[in-house]
Amino acid sequence: MATLGDIGVSALINIITAFVFLLAFALLRIQPINDRVYFPKWYIDGGRNSPRGSRNFVGKYVNLNILTYLTFLNWMPAALKMSEAEIISHAGFDSAVFLRIYTLGLKIFFPIAIVALVVLIPVNVSSGTLFFLRKELVVSDIDKLSISNVSPESIRFFVHIGLEYLFTLWICFMLYKEYDNVAQMRMNFLASQRRRAEQFTVLVRNVPHVSGRSTSDTVDQFFHKNHPEHYLSHQAIYNANKFAKLAKKRARLQNWLDYNLLKFERHPDKRPTRKVGCFGLCGSRVDSIEYYKQQIRDLDARMALERQKIIKDSKEILPVAFVSFNTRWGAAVCAQTQQSKNPTLWLSNWAPEPRDVYWKNLAIPFVSLSIRKLVISLSVFALVFFYMIPIAFVQSLANLEGLERVAPFLRPVIELKFVKSFLQGFLPGLALKIFLYILPTVLMIMSKIEGHVAVSMLERRAAAKYYYFMLVNVFLGSIVTGTAFEQLDSFIHQSPTQIPRTIGVSIPMKATFFITYIMVDGWAGIASEILRLKPLVIFHLKNLFIVKTDRDREKAMDPGSVEFPETLPSLQLYFLLGIVYAVVTPILLPFILVFFAFAYLVYRHQIINVYNQQYESVGAFWPHVHSRIIASLLISQLLLLGLLSTKKAANSTPLLVALPILTLFFHKYCKNRFEPAFRKYPLEEAMDRDTLEKSTEPDMNVKAFLADAYLHPIFRSFEEEELAEVKVEKQKSPVHDDSSVSELSSPSPPHRVDDLHHTQSPPHYIYHPQSPPHFVYPPHPSHHYAYTYDP
């Protein structure tokens, strides 16, 4: 078991590691060559230009201004200057609410830490029970600061119970206040938003098949009948899996063509060439520009045929549609009511914002969703128990004394002072961190297989799985397996009736392991987050070997967004540890406080300068945060109840029975009071917004605003590219250019898929060597077409 000396070694290693990371970050961030790695958010927003443009050769790579090295720590106060309102404007509402979780942790644990350290430490230390049990159990100096050191049947347990009530009351008060603030902020944010497509749009799934009608006709007739005054239009969704693959291949070819054209422009005396064999390593040598132009021509022809196949084949249209309404009120009524007598048909929900749509999963048949969820649930259950094996191994490292008693031949190596301190104070937390490294990726893949259609929902479901995993394996698993290893000799040589007492005494002793984990993950781990070593290396490798155009550089610079599937469960684990051990082993609380303060500073900097949020869910994850902190409260109360029962505290233990019941009542009240603000849109608010908009913008054309809002991003990007390059306008004649443009003719895509002889004005396929085929035809007044692809 880790001693105070081992904890000191671990703290020293992690503090030095964190300091080295922070120092490296402070120096790397001011180098011009790294500017796009540490300030990508400002490049994306257009608020920053590369500092390398106006410098000499050396100055493009290294900062030669000595004064900036003297103020290299100015990022810390700079990260605190931006107000919450400015963060919402700059980085989005989700980012601001995410930061509030860290401030909530500080508000909760700072007063709790002061009271617990001042009151409980003297109560625990003065009992001295573990002094008499040291021959039976493996104990350390830190354990003498915990509730384990209080003798059975002691009147001192009334102090622990009283503080458990006090801490629960304080946590519930802070949770209520924060839930109220976030809910009010959300309503204000929604009320202040400008017109957005998702405010008028509903996603309808499981559209029934009607014989003799296309899905588009079925949707159109249903909503004209049931929402005659507010229904505006809809977008049918097509399965374009093969087309998406061709589009990705074309983008790669276009990138190579751009690179070779740029190369030829810089050196006009020499045309670039390449070999046509495997990976360009063998075969005859040809002109690279002509080669890629021909490859793009051939691929464009295939894409034109594939697109026609998708539109003409009624089997490619999916029983899903984005249905748009002319008012927010009409959309709110549809999204929040049952549409059909059969509750499994015409399932309506608010459409995610266009950036938030996970297009692949729209192609999943609705009937398979329940099966997918069942299979994934069983897989997650199996994964949790599979990970018990490495967790048990990690705990064996943390509890060497227990192994020494069973395997004395390991004693010569283990007893080396530095080896022992390293193994018990640092290695267990590091090993657990390594075992958890790939888990978020695996859980995200599982969530995608489940079939959720919004990226935000995918991340929330992955976060939920990760939280359950952390709860079962990292917390409960570490306690159970750790206690078994720790008291292995005691378990072997005592009667079965004494095992519950041994576990009851030993649970608080796991605080030493969690302290080492907090220092590795919450101190050094957070410092590594701001260093961004992995993105730094990847950016420079891409810049050296892959980047050929400005488009490539932008992709290499892409910072992504806050990893909610990983950070939220980790945060909730820290809340769990702090709440559980506040009464049991309060010495852990200062380590928790350091984590929340340091992480708040780091993530504030990252959100302002680095991360570019992919979507805006308007704080939809907050109810989950609230619920899991409540779950942490219940776990702490039940564990304390079980712990006191092993201490034979018959007089004081019954006083705790009412606490979980009161906590559940509080949770139910908050759920009914605040959660509807995150799940539903009030009709009163919708009507007020519609009335205001009609009075201020009487000539507003909602149909034009929503026309292409939910067009698949693949087709949207191609259309914009064509408009920029060949200036094609809809409903006009095709452009003729003998040198680079050829015209293809084909029947127009009918607005009714199953009625091919009723067509609209003939479309034209405009071909351009540097862009894919483009459809030009008058849109049907209520039908739009979007595309998706099957995973």
XYZ file of N, CA, C and O in Angstrom, residues 84 88 93 97 100 174-191 617-623 626 669-682 685:
184
model
N -18.027 35.375 -20.033
C -18.843 34.244 -20.474
C -19.666 34.605 -21.708
O -19.804 33.781 -22.629
N -19.523 32.703 -25.341
C -20.692 32.200 -26.074
C -20.682 32.715 -27.508
O -20.943 31.968 -28.460
N -22.473 28.226 -27.236
C -23.106 28.022 -25.940
C -22.606 26.747 -25.270
O -22.399 26.714 -24.049
N -21.092 26.400 -21.385
C -21.710 25.526 -20.385
C -20.732 24.441 -19.931
O -20.705 24.066 -18.759
N -18.669 25.743 -17.252
C -19.400 25.899 -15.987
C -19.343 24.629 -15.140
O -19.542 24.681 -13.913
N -26.313 23.792 -4.697
C -25.506 24.252 -5.827
C -26.015 23.670 -7.145
O -26.020 24.358 -8.181
N -26.458 22.398 -7.123
C -26.995 21.780 -8.341
C -28.272 22.486 -8.787
O -28.474 22.742 -9.983
N -29.144 22.797 -7.838
C -30.392 23.487 -8.176
C -30.097 24.863 -8.769
O -30.665 25.255 -9.795
N -29.219 25.575 -8.107
C -28.888 26.924 -8.568
C -28.265 26.890 -9.960
O -28.605 27.702 -10.836
N -27.366 25.940 -10.190
C -26.691 25.867 -11.495
C -27.643 25.398 -12.586
O -27.601 25.899 -13.721
N -28.508 24.420 -12.265
C -29.501 23.944 -13.236
C -30.414 25.105 -13.649
O -30.727 25.285 -14.836
N -30.841 25.900 -12.663
C -31.699 27.050 -12.944
C -30.978 28.054 -13.834
O -31.545 28.566 -14.816
N -29.713 28.327 -13.528
C -28.942 29.294 -14.323
C -28.750 28.819 -15.754
O -28.932 29.588 -16.710
N -28.376 27.552 -15.926
C -28.126 27.029 -17.273
C -29.419 26.977 -18.074
O -29.436 27.311 -19.272
N -30.530 26.566 -17.432
C -31.816 26.517 -18.135
C -32.235 27.919 -18.592
O -32.717 28.105 -19.716
N -32.041 28.908 -17.717
C -32.387 30.285 -18.081
C -31.469 30.803 -19.186
O -31.918 31.487 -20.122
N -30.179 30.484 -19.096
C -29.245 30.872 -20.155
C -29.641 30.251 -21.488
O -29.567 30.897 -22.541
N -30.081 29.007 -21.446
C -30.483 28.320 -22.673
C -31.695 29.003 -23.315
O -31.713 29.248 -24.523
N -32.700 29.325 -22.489
C -33.888 29.978 -23.024
C -33.544 31.353 -23.602
O -34.047 31.736 -24.664
N -32.681 32.089 -22.914
C -32.268 33.404 -23.420
C -31.490 33.281 -24.723
O -31.649 34.097 -25.645
N -30.641 32.249 -24.794
C -29.853 32.048 -26.005
C -30.758 31.712 -27.187
O -30.596 32.241 -28.291
N -31.734 30.811 -26.957
C -32.650 30.442 -28.030
C -33.486 31.638 -28.462
O -33.773 31.806 -29.653
N -33.887 32.471 -27.494
C -34.708 33.636 -27.824
C -33.925 34.692 -28.595
O -34.499 35.441 -29.393
N -25.514 22.255 -29.573
C -26.662 21.559 -28.987
C -27.354 22.409 -27.934
O -28.323 21.967 -27.324
N -26.855 23.617 -27.686
C -27.411 24.552 -26.700
C -27.473 23.894 -25.313
O -28.496 23.908 -24.636
N -26.362 23.288 -24.918
C -26.246 22.739 -23.576
C -27.107 21.522 -23.311
O -27.481 21.260 -22.155
N -27.400 20.737 -24.345
C -28.288 19.583 -24.176
C -27.714 18.518 -23.252
O -28.444 17.643 -22.779
N -26.412 18.570 -22.975
C -25.796 17.564 -22.124
C -25.940 17.875 -20.631
O -25.610 17.039 -19.789
N -26.426 19.079 -20.274
C -26.452 19.442 -18.859
C -27.347 18.524 -18.015
O -26.984 18.179 -16.880
N -28.538 18.116 -18.473
C -29.323 17.171 -17.654
C -28.559 15.902 -17.310
O -28.737 15.345 -16.206
N -26.116 16.778 -14.470
C -26.853 16.886 -13.210
C -27.210 15.497 -12.665
O -27.002 15.211 -11.474
N -37.786 16.358 -8.516
C -38.269 17.732 -8.610
C -37.497 18.509 -9.679
O -38.091 19.200 -10.514
N -36.165 18.403 -9.642
C -35.342 19.113 -10.637
C -35.636 18.620 -12.045
O -35.664 19.413 -12.998
N -35.870 17.334 -12.183
C -36.157 16.765 -13.499
C -37.453 17.339 -14.069
O -37.527 17.706 -15.234
N -38.466 17.420 -13.214
C -39.747 17.975 -13.669
C -39.675 19.491 -13.859
O -40.376 20.033 -14.718
N -38.850 20.139 -13.073
C -38.788 21.603 -13.100
C -37.955 22.131 -14.266
O -38.337 23.114 -14.923
N -36.814 21.499 -14.541
C -35.865 22.085 -15.490
C -35.690 21.299 -16.789
O -35.401 21.893 -17.824
N -35.835 19.979 -16.742
C -35.490 19.188 -17.930
C -36.339 19.509 -19.148
O -35.845 19.450 -20.277
N -37.648 19.835 -18.997
C -38.416 20.194 -20.207
C -37.792 21.335 -21.009
O -37.953 21.387 -22.229
N -37.061 22.236 -20.345
C -36.410 23.334 -21.076
C -35.337 22.822 -22.018
O -34.952 23.523 -22.967
N -34.833 21.586 -21.783
C -33.784 21.006 -22.621
C -34.349 19.983 -23.612
O -33.631 19.539 -24.502
N -35.610 19.621 -23.449
C -36.186 18.583 -24.299
C -37.284 19.112 -25.225
O -37.540 18.527 -26.267
N -37.965 20.189 -24.796
C -39.096 20.686 -25.564
C -38.958 22.187 -25.806
O -38.226 22.866 -25.096
N -39.708 22.656 -26.791
C -39.707 24.084 -27.122
C -41.104 24.623 -26.824
O -42.085 24.186 -27.439
N -41.252 25.553 -25.895
C -42.588 26.023 -25.506
C -43.334 26.648 -26.680
O -42.788 27.455 -27.437
N -43.363 30.443 -26.511
C -42.145 31.077 -27.018
C -42.109 31.050 -28.539
O -41.720 32.034 -29.188
